[in-house]
C-alpha positions as MATLAB code, in Angstrom:
seq = 'MSRGLVAAATGLLVAVSGCTSSDDGAAESSAPASSAPVEPEAAEIAWTDCDADLSQLVAGLPGSERDLAFECGRTEVPISYDEPQGATLPLFLVRARLAGQTDRIGSLVINPGGPGGSGADAALGQALTLPEDVLRRFDVVGFDPRGVGLSTPVECIPPDVKDRVVAAEPRPTTPEQVDAAFALQQELADGCAEEYGEALGTFNTVDTARDMDLLRQSLGDERLTYLGYSYGTTLGSTYAELFPDRVRALVLDAAVDPDDDPRAEAEQQATSLEASFDAYAANCVGLVAGCPLGPEPRRFTEDLLNQAAAAPIPSARPGENRQATPGIVMTAVLYSLYDAGRWPQLTQALSTARNGDAAGVFSLADAYWSRMADGTYTNTMDANLAINCADTDPGTEVPEEEVRTLATEWGQRFPLFGAGSAVGLHSCAAWEAERTPIPERDAEGAAPILVVGTAGDPVTPLPGAVDMAEDLASGVLLTYQGQGHTAYPRTDCVTGAVNAYLIDLVVPPDGQTCPA';
ca = [
       0.000    0.000    0.000;
       2.599    2.430   -1.132;
       0.544    4.692   -3.304;
       0.068    8.375   -2.607;
      -2.852   10.616   -3.441;
      -3.056   13.138   -6.220;
      -5.800   15.544   -7.141;
      -5.128   16.211  -10.773;
      -8.203   14.218  -11.706;
     -10.616   16.333   -9.728;
      -8.832   19.642   -9.469;
     -10.164   19.874   -5.928;
      -7.425   18.602   -3.630;
      -3.740   19.308   -3.557;
      -1.248   17.006   -5.220;
       0.209   13.817   -3.838;
       3.045   15.582   -2.180;
       0.815   18.456   -1.314;
       1.871   22.059   -1.279;
       5.057   21.077    0.486;
       6.846   24.269   -0.331;
       9.845   25.121    1.769;
      10.148   27.968    4.214;
      13.245   29.932    5.146;
      13.361   28.391    8.597;
      12.342   25.158   10.234;
       8.873   25.344   11.707;
       9.982   24.087   15.089;
       7.888   24.687   18.151;
       9.885   26.151   20.990;
       9.507   27.296   24.546;
       9.654   31.018   25.382;
      13.064   32.601   24.868;
      13.612   32.858   28.608;
      13.499   29.093   29.159;
      15.132   26.053   27.614;
      12.942   23.821   25.431;
      11.355   20.929   27.295;
      11.825   17.537   25.640;
       8.644   15.445   25.741;
       8.949   12.010   27.252;
       8.260    8.977   25.079;
       5.275    7.018   26.362;
       5.224    3.253   26.451;
       3.444    1.396   23.657;
       0.623   -0.826   24.878;
       0.887   -3.882   22.620;
      -1.916   -6.400   22.176;
      -1.988   -9.686   20.306;
      -4.086   -9.129   17.167;
      -2.435  -11.881   15.164;
      -5.540  -13.982   14.600;
      -7.598  -11.092   13.259;
      -4.879   -9.640   11.013;
      -3.755  -13.036    9.737;
      -7.339  -13.740    8.735;
      -7.511  -10.342    7.034;
      -4.554  -11.116    4.752;
      -5.312  -14.812    4.277;
      -5.002  -15.862    0.652;
      -2.947  -12.860   -0.412;
       0.494  -13.388   -1.948;
       2.962  -13.615    0.917;
       0.383  -14.700    3.486;
       2.072  -18.100    3.702;
       4.946  -16.438    5.547;
       5.238  -17.295    9.236;
       4.341  -13.831   10.522;
       3.028  -12.643   13.864;
       1.143   -9.350   14.203;
       0.677   -7.051   17.173;
      -1.406   -3.900   17.513;
      -0.231   -1.019   19.657;
      -1.355    2.273   21.111;
       0.667    5.097   22.565;
       0.292    8.799   23.303;
       2.043   11.876   21.903;
       1.636   15.566   22.759;
      -1.089   17.361   20.865;
       1.156   20.439   20.803;
       4.928   20.390   21.105;
       4.708   23.925   22.439;
       3.196   22.184   25.486;
       5.094   18.876   25.572;
       3.764   17.989   29.004;
       0.204   18.937   28.087;
      -2.714   17.074   26.557;
      -1.995   14.067   24.357;
      -3.529   12.237   21.431;
      -3.369    8.498   20.733;
      -1.463    6.872   17.885;
      -2.259    3.407   16.510;
       0.475    1.013   15.339;
       0.867   -2.426   13.814;
       4.038   -4.490   14.203;
       4.845   -7.554   12.091;
       7.558  -10.076   12.949;
       8.817  -12.984   10.886;
       9.452  -16.161   12.838;
      13.080  -17.135   13.175;
      14.591  -13.671   13.177;
      18.349  -13.739   13.665;
      20.721  -10.877   14.455;
      17.781   -8.512   14.803;
      18.747   -4.908   14.088;
      15.590   -3.175   15.274;
      12.396   -1.763   13.790;
      11.830   -0.667   10.202;
       9.275    2.128   10.404;
       7.034    2.516    7.342;
       5.074    5.418    5.854;
       3.090    4.617    2.681;
       2.478    8.135    1.416;
      -0.540   10.315    0.894;
      -0.590   12.201    3.120;
      -3.459   10.181    4.482;
      -2.177    6.668    3.880;
      -2.464    4.294    6.823;
       0.886    3.139    8.139;
      -0.857    0.336   10.004;
      -2.263   -0.990    6.732;
       1.159   -0.522    5.142;
       2.795   -2.683    7.813;
       0.470   -5.519    6.826;
       1.173   -5.096    3.123;
       4.917   -4.692    3.528;
       5.189   -7.721    5.771;
       3.805   -9.750    2.845;
       5.980   -8.147    0.164;
       9.317   -6.989    1.592;
      12.287   -9.292    0.969;
      12.650  -11.927    3.657;
      16.285  -10.894    4.089;
      14.945   -7.633    5.518;
      12.229   -9.293    7.595;
      14.797  -11.597    9.207;
      16.590   -8.552   10.601;
      13.788   -6.058   11.306;
      10.336   -5.840   12.781;
       8.079   -3.971   10.359;
       6.271   -1.164   12.181;
       3.626    1.070   10.673;
       1.806    3.813   12.505;
      -1.196    5.845   11.471;
       0.059    9.446   11.619;
      -1.924   11.963   13.626;
      -5.214   12.593   11.834;
      -5.017    9.372    9.801;
      -6.760    6.010   10.077;
      -7.126    5.018   13.726;
      -4.960    7.833   15.144;
      -7.478   10.552   15.990;
      -8.738   10.590   12.395;
      -9.764   13.844   10.765;
     -13.345   13.299    9.606;
     -15.007   16.375    8.198;
     -16.106   15.475    4.647;
     -19.373   13.489    4.503;
     -19.569   10.514    2.111;
     -22.044   12.236   -0.208;
     -19.687   15.211   -0.533;
     -16.791   12.864   -1.278;
     -18.890   11.298   -4.013;
     -19.355   14.773   -5.487;
     -15.624   15.514   -5.227;
     -14.667   12.377   -7.135;
     -17.400   12.863   -9.732;
     -16.627   16.558  -10.289;
     -15.394   17.919  -13.603;
     -11.761   16.768  -13.919;
     -10.800   19.335  -16.573;
     -12.291   22.638  -15.420;
     -11.397   25.211  -18.061;
     -14.476   27.378  -18.549;
     -15.206   30.153  -16.014;
     -18.310   28.269  -14.889;
     -16.393   25.044  -14.334;
     -13.648   26.805  -12.398;
     -16.279   28.617  -10.305;
     -17.864   25.268   -9.464;
     -14.485   23.807   -8.472;
     -13.713   26.797   -6.246;
     -17.152   26.543   -4.628;
     -16.597   22.893   -3.782;
     -13.162   23.692   -2.354;
     -14.786   26.350   -0.171;
     -17.446   23.874    0.953;
     -14.773   21.420    2.062;
     -12.842   24.091    3.938;
     -15.970   25.424    5.638;
     -17.076   21.955    6.707;
     -13.698   21.078    8.201;
     -13.392   24.463    9.933;
     -16.839   24.042   11.453;
     -15.942   20.555   12.690;
     -12.470   21.271   14.071;
     -11.727   25.000   14.113;
      -8.094   25.821   14.874;
      -7.429   22.214   15.882;
      -6.997   21.506   12.169;
      -3.506   22.950   12.455;
      -2.574   20.053   14.723;
      -2.401   17.666   11.786;
       0.896   18.712   10.226;
       4.037   16.944    9.044;
       6.507   18.664   11.379;
       4.650   17.419   14.438;
       4.246   13.976   12.874;
       8.039   13.847   12.476;
       8.343   14.662   16.169;
       5.820   11.912   16.911;
       7.994    9.512   14.944;
      10.991   10.292   17.124;
       8.994    9.491   20.231;
       7.944    6.207   18.600;
      11.596    5.443   17.847;
      12.386    5.835   21.534;
       9.363    3.786   22.598;
      10.405    0.992   20.222;
      13.813    0.905   21.899;
      15.862    1.942   18.864;
      18.861    4.211   19.386;
      18.491    5.551   15.839;
      15.704    5.421   13.246;
      15.546    3.006   10.315;
      12.782    4.175    7.989;
      11.168    3.408    4.627;
       8.982    6.180    3.229;
       7.152    6.334   -0.078;
       5.982    9.469   -1.913;
       4.715   11.894    0.768;
       6.578    9.603    3.168;
       9.787   11.071    1.708;
       8.661   14.500    2.913;
       8.015   13.078    6.367;
      11.334   11.222    6.400;
      13.418   14.185    5.236;
      11.650   16.419    7.766;
      12.612   13.939   10.485;
      16.212   14.032    9.283;
      16.212   17.827    9.384;
      14.868   17.931   12.944;
      16.895   14.963   14.288;
      19.926   14.411   12.025;
      21.941   12.643   14.732;
      19.159   10.093   15.227;
      19.193    8.735   11.650;
      20.452    5.201   11.112;
      19.112    4.613    7.578;
      16.353    6.348    5.641;
      15.047    5.114    2.274;
      13.076    7.851    0.519;
      11.369    6.234   -2.489;
       9.464    8.327   -5.071;
      10.782   11.517   -3.560;
       8.693   14.662   -3.470;
      10.649   17.625   -4.797;
      11.696   19.788   -1.830;
      12.608   22.752   -4.048;
       9.687   23.399   -6.396;
       7.126   26.005   -5.526;
       3.521   24.750   -5.808;
       3.098   26.115   -9.328;
       6.243   24.445  -10.676;
       5.428   21.204   -8.870;
       1.911   21.059  -10.331;
       3.209   21.796  -13.818;
       5.861   19.092  -13.575;
       3.309   16.616  -12.309;
       0.929   17.383  -15.170;
       3.830   16.855  -17.579;
       4.680   13.491  -16.030;
       1.084   12.290  -15.939;
       0.680   13.060  -19.646;
       3.929   11.223  -20.399;
       2.797    8.244  -18.342;
      -0.498    8.118  -20.206;
       1.454    8.145  -23.473;
       3.559    5.229  -22.197;
       0.375    3.348  -21.328;
      -1.083    4.101  -24.769;
       2.082    2.982  -26.560;
       2.082   -0.251  -24.589;
      -1.530   -0.914  -25.535;
      -0.971   -0.219  -29.221;
       2.075   -2.482  -29.162;
       0.147   -5.526  -27.942;
       0.402   -8.487  -30.310;
      -3.369   -8.958  -30.221;
      -3.964   -5.261  -30.850;
      -5.193   -2.555  -28.511;
      -8.885   -2.828  -27.523;
      -8.982    0.982  -27.513;
      -7.946    1.159  -31.141;
      -4.887    2.766  -32.707;
      -5.268    6.017  -30.722;
      -5.958    5.332  -27.014;
      -5.738    9.020  -26.159;
      -8.489    9.881  -28.628;
     -10.529    6.944  -27.329;
     -10.206    8.296  -23.793;
     -11.098   11.832  -24.873;
     -14.193   10.493  -26.641;
     -15.157    8.496  -23.545;
     -14.835   11.605  -21.354;
     -17.095   13.481  -23.759;
     -19.554   10.578  -23.747;
     -19.677   10.570  -19.941;
     -20.164   14.348  -19.896;
     -23.099   14.148  -22.279;
     -24.719   11.179  -20.541;
     -23.136    9.679  -17.399;
     -22.550    5.957  -17.845;
     -24.461    3.436  -15.690;
     -22.895    0.421  -14.041;
     -24.033   -3.186  -14.221;
     -22.585   -3.858  -10.760;
     -25.434   -5.096   -8.498;
     -26.720   -2.395   -6.175;
     -24.784    0.408   -7.876;
     -26.916    3.517   -8.267;
     -24.173    5.903   -9.371;
     -23.414    6.801  -12.942;
     -19.912    7.496  -14.164;
     -19.130   11.126  -14.915;
     -15.863   12.287  -16.502;
     -14.488   12.638  -12.979;
     -14.968    8.928  -12.320;
     -13.366    7.988  -15.629;
     -10.373   10.251  -15.020;
      -9.854    8.962  -11.480;
      -9.747    5.411  -12.875;
      -7.113    6.505  -15.386;
      -5.083    8.297  -12.727;
      -5.096    5.373  -10.303;
      -3.968    2.994  -13.032;
      -0.982    5.131  -14.002;
       0.557    4.544  -10.568;
       1.377    0.955  -11.470;
       1.886   -0.521  -14.941;
       0.451   -3.755  -13.579;
      -2.984   -2.087  -13.645;
      -2.799   -1.107  -17.317;
      -4.673   -4.199  -18.593;
      -7.437   -3.595  -16.037;
      -7.688    0.039  -17.147;
      -7.948   -0.963  -20.803;
     -10.751   -3.383  -20.017;
     -12.546   -0.808  -17.869;
     -12.388    1.930  -20.514;
     -13.493   -0.430  -23.266;
     -16.433   -1.694  -21.215;
     -17.449    1.843  -20.233;
     -17.497    2.878  -23.876;
     -20.009    0.058  -24.385;
     -22.241    1.358  -21.615;
     -21.077   -0.380  -18.417;
     -19.011    1.692  -15.966;
     -18.455   -1.106  -13.410;
     -14.735   -1.293  -14.212;
     -14.027    2.422  -13.920;
     -15.982    2.559  -10.664;
     -13.885   -0.296   -9.278;
     -10.660    1.571  -10.028;
     -11.901    4.961   -8.857;
     -13.267    3.526   -5.607;
      -9.970    1.769   -4.902;
      -8.111    5.055   -5.360;
     -10.197    6.938   -2.811;
     -10.844    3.949   -0.492;
     -14.627    3.911   -0.990;
     -16.354    0.870    0.482;
     -19.155   -1.149   -1.066;
     -21.651    0.415    1.358;
     -20.814    3.928    0.143;
     -18.648    4.928    3.092;
     -15.026    6.014    2.823;
     -11.926    5.848    4.955;
     -10.697    9.263    6.074;
      -7.981    9.340    3.405;
      -9.461   12.339    1.594;
     -10.066   14.311    4.798;
      -6.522   13.699    6.051;
      -4.961   14.410    2.664;
      -6.552   17.837    2.531;
      -6.010   18.695    6.199;
      -2.326   17.721    6.314;
      -1.445   19.278    2.975;
      -3.073   22.556    3.926;
      -1.537   22.584    7.417;
       1.868   22.137    5.745;
       1.388   24.934    3.218;
       3.005   28.336    3.612;
       0.212   30.850    2.833;
       2.800   33.069    1.162;
       3.292   30.514   -1.622;
      -0.362   30.183   -2.599;
      -1.182   31.061   -6.192;
      -3.642   33.970   -6.644;
      -7.109   33.051   -7.870;
      -6.852   34.936  -11.150;
      -3.561   33.236  -11.970;
      -5.141   29.837  -11.257;
      -7.906   30.685  -13.721;
      -5.347   31.618  -16.366;
      -3.314   28.483  -15.744;
      -6.424   26.294  -16.012;
      -6.921   27.566  -19.538;
      -3.267   27.442  -20.550;
      -2.486   24.066  -19.008;
      -5.755   22.641  -20.300;
      -4.355   23.200  -23.776;
      -0.790   22.063  -23.034;
      -1.791   19.011  -20.979;
      -5.193   17.948  -22.318;
      -5.963   15.251  -19.746;
      -4.364   16.531  -16.552;
      -3.488   20.206  -16.954;
      -6.653   22.008  -15.926;
      -7.208   19.833  -12.874;
      -3.610   20.339  -11.752;
      -4.010   24.091  -12.083;
      -7.261   24.316  -10.121;
      -5.779   22.065   -7.426;
      -3.393   24.937   -6.640;
      -6.347   26.766   -5.075;
      -7.324   23.949   -2.689;
      -5.869   25.493    0.474;
      -6.773   29.119   -0.250;
      -9.896   28.902    1.923;
      -8.166   26.980    4.723;
      -8.290   28.968    7.961;
      -6.320   26.780   10.358;
      -2.810   27.479   11.608;
      -0.035   26.534    9.168;
       3.265   24.825    9.985;
       5.244   24.999    6.729;
       7.680   22.238    5.861;
      11.231   23.433    6.635;
      14.070   23.566    4.185;
      15.953   20.306    4.543;
      19.656   19.584    4.258;
      19.843   17.307    7.342;
      23.429   18.366    7.960;
      25.137   15.777   10.124;
      22.854   12.862    9.260;
      24.127    9.438    8.217;
      23.829    8.672    4.473;
      20.225    8.859    3.223;
      19.183    6.827    0.162;
      16.846    8.627   -2.255;
      15.145    6.493   -4.927;
      13.553    7.934   -8.065;
      11.804    6.365  -11.053;
      12.300    7.737  -14.564;
       8.653    7.163  -15.511;
       7.017    8.132  -12.223;
       3.730    9.889  -13.087;
       3.131   11.340   -9.625;
       6.480   12.333   -8.136;
       8.623   12.975  -11.218;
      12.296   12.014  -11.226;
      13.605   15.618  -10.953;
      12.163   15.658   -7.431;
      14.384   12.754   -6.386;
      17.384   14.443   -7.992;
      16.690   17.633   -6.041;
      16.080   15.742   -2.799;
      19.391   13.904   -3.068;
      21.227   17.116   -3.896;
      19.635   19.085   -1.063;
      20.364   16.511    1.626;
      23.977   16.852    2.744;
      24.304   13.062    2.908;
      21.832   12.237    0.123;
      22.616    9.434   -2.347;
      20.518    8.980   -5.524;
      19.430    5.620   -6.953;
      17.416    5.753  -10.202;
      15.100    3.086  -11.620;
      14.623    3.425  -15.381;
      11.090    2.057  -15.370;
       7.470    3.138  -15.144;
       5.231    3.562  -12.139;
       5.100    5.215   -8.759;
       7.771    3.872   -6.321;
      10.524    1.374   -7.136;
      11.351   -0.766   -4.078;
      11.156   -3.769   -4.161;
      10.141   -3.993   -7.836;
      13.397   -5.188   -9.409;
      16.442   -7.177   -8.366;
      18.754   -4.223   -8.926;
      16.794   -1.785   -6.756;
      16.037   -4.456   -4.168;
      19.660   -5.506   -3.823;
      20.874   -1.937   -3.354;
      18.186   -1.039   -0.815;
      18.579   -4.294    1.127;
      22.338   -3.804    1.467;
      21.771   -0.271    2.711;
      19.052   -1.158    5.216;
      20.795   -4.212    6.625;
      24.520   -3.506    6.368;
      24.529    0.272    5.799;
      26.322   -0.282    2.485;
      25.547    2.796    0.414;
      25.326    2.395   -3.379;
      27.362    4.730   -5.584;
      25.667    8.110   -5.881;
      23.847    8.221   -9.222;
      23.600    4.449   -9.688;
      20.981    3.494  -12.292;
      18.908    0.317  -12.372;
      17.429   -0.825  -15.708;
      13.705   -1.359  -16.241;
];
């Protein structure tokens, strides 16, 4: 479960990495100038045996034959690090252990991205998929960050509103369409402000990084070993900036660019998404049996979007009352570009939708936003918006009139993803909660940090990994010349390099490239 979240399809939420623009100084909480900062104390983790339930949950999945034992944990962290001895909030964890561990090193802490992805879920998935060489040396530990999953979840967007968000116009270019997108953004901000008020500012990445250091202490590790994907690279590099001397090994896979301002980041992402769609289309056309979408998959998709706009497409799935709008179709496309393994499913879904049955595109779109069969959602969307906006420096927000201009210009330059990426720049404009901008990050003094980028990543383009590795004083870049979002453990080359680093602290040569 290493995917992040992106809003290019709807134009309503910020991008996968969010508006993670840097600020001139670290956003560290501190005590008054007249007193020394007070270090919070790490609370114990209350572990319970949840092996039977979690083993049943993953039964039948690839990797479930492994001899794994699962535990669930709860601990407490300060709500505000300005008041480290004050009120606390609970965090939920899952720990997975492989039987027969030898020469145990410690815990490998996981963050799957988002923001909004559940680290507890990720621990389950990674325990099934990580190389056994790693599992023999580490416990896999995933925690739901503050505001996510089972850790005081942010819940301020009702299911019917989420349905409207996903179904909304994905390519808003006309003034009326942009107005509608802005109105929905305002509705989300108003609803969350009414539910939480200033407490929304609590759910930010800087404080989550501080939480992670308390977890490190509670787990009994002298230094942190960490694997972060997508937004998880922002969290990991923020940790390294705040606690450089406490880094053992950090793998930052599918790195979010720490340098781009929101405008440049959105433009680069739109560029990469278009290129990834072209790679998907070329693959389809190159099939020996021929492409079910015909010789021009892009035109097929454009025609399908127009068809859904003129008459939303029903689904033959039993009990399904929704009809697929262009927003549903585009979300299915977007989700499938994360992983080339989903390309055949996308082709089938688009072909079937063109023939009047949207069941396939609904299946993909619902998986992307974690919508359940009963119409409820996880809090992924709520947390994604809340954390991204809490992390955003208001001074970097793009003015409304410029967003309108970009929606038109990018809609022409990037026909599928440009307008949505542009309008997504406005997502946090109505957000009223306190902001804690992501600090600039060089992590001076940290042990070597391995940054992994993928040449064909549609969501966090490769230049972001290059910049991350260059910015970090001890950053080392490893590049996978393939397609998809995230690289470890996809190929032997990437897996071997990352395993050696995690286990033996053997750092690959800076700039090493792994073939597709």
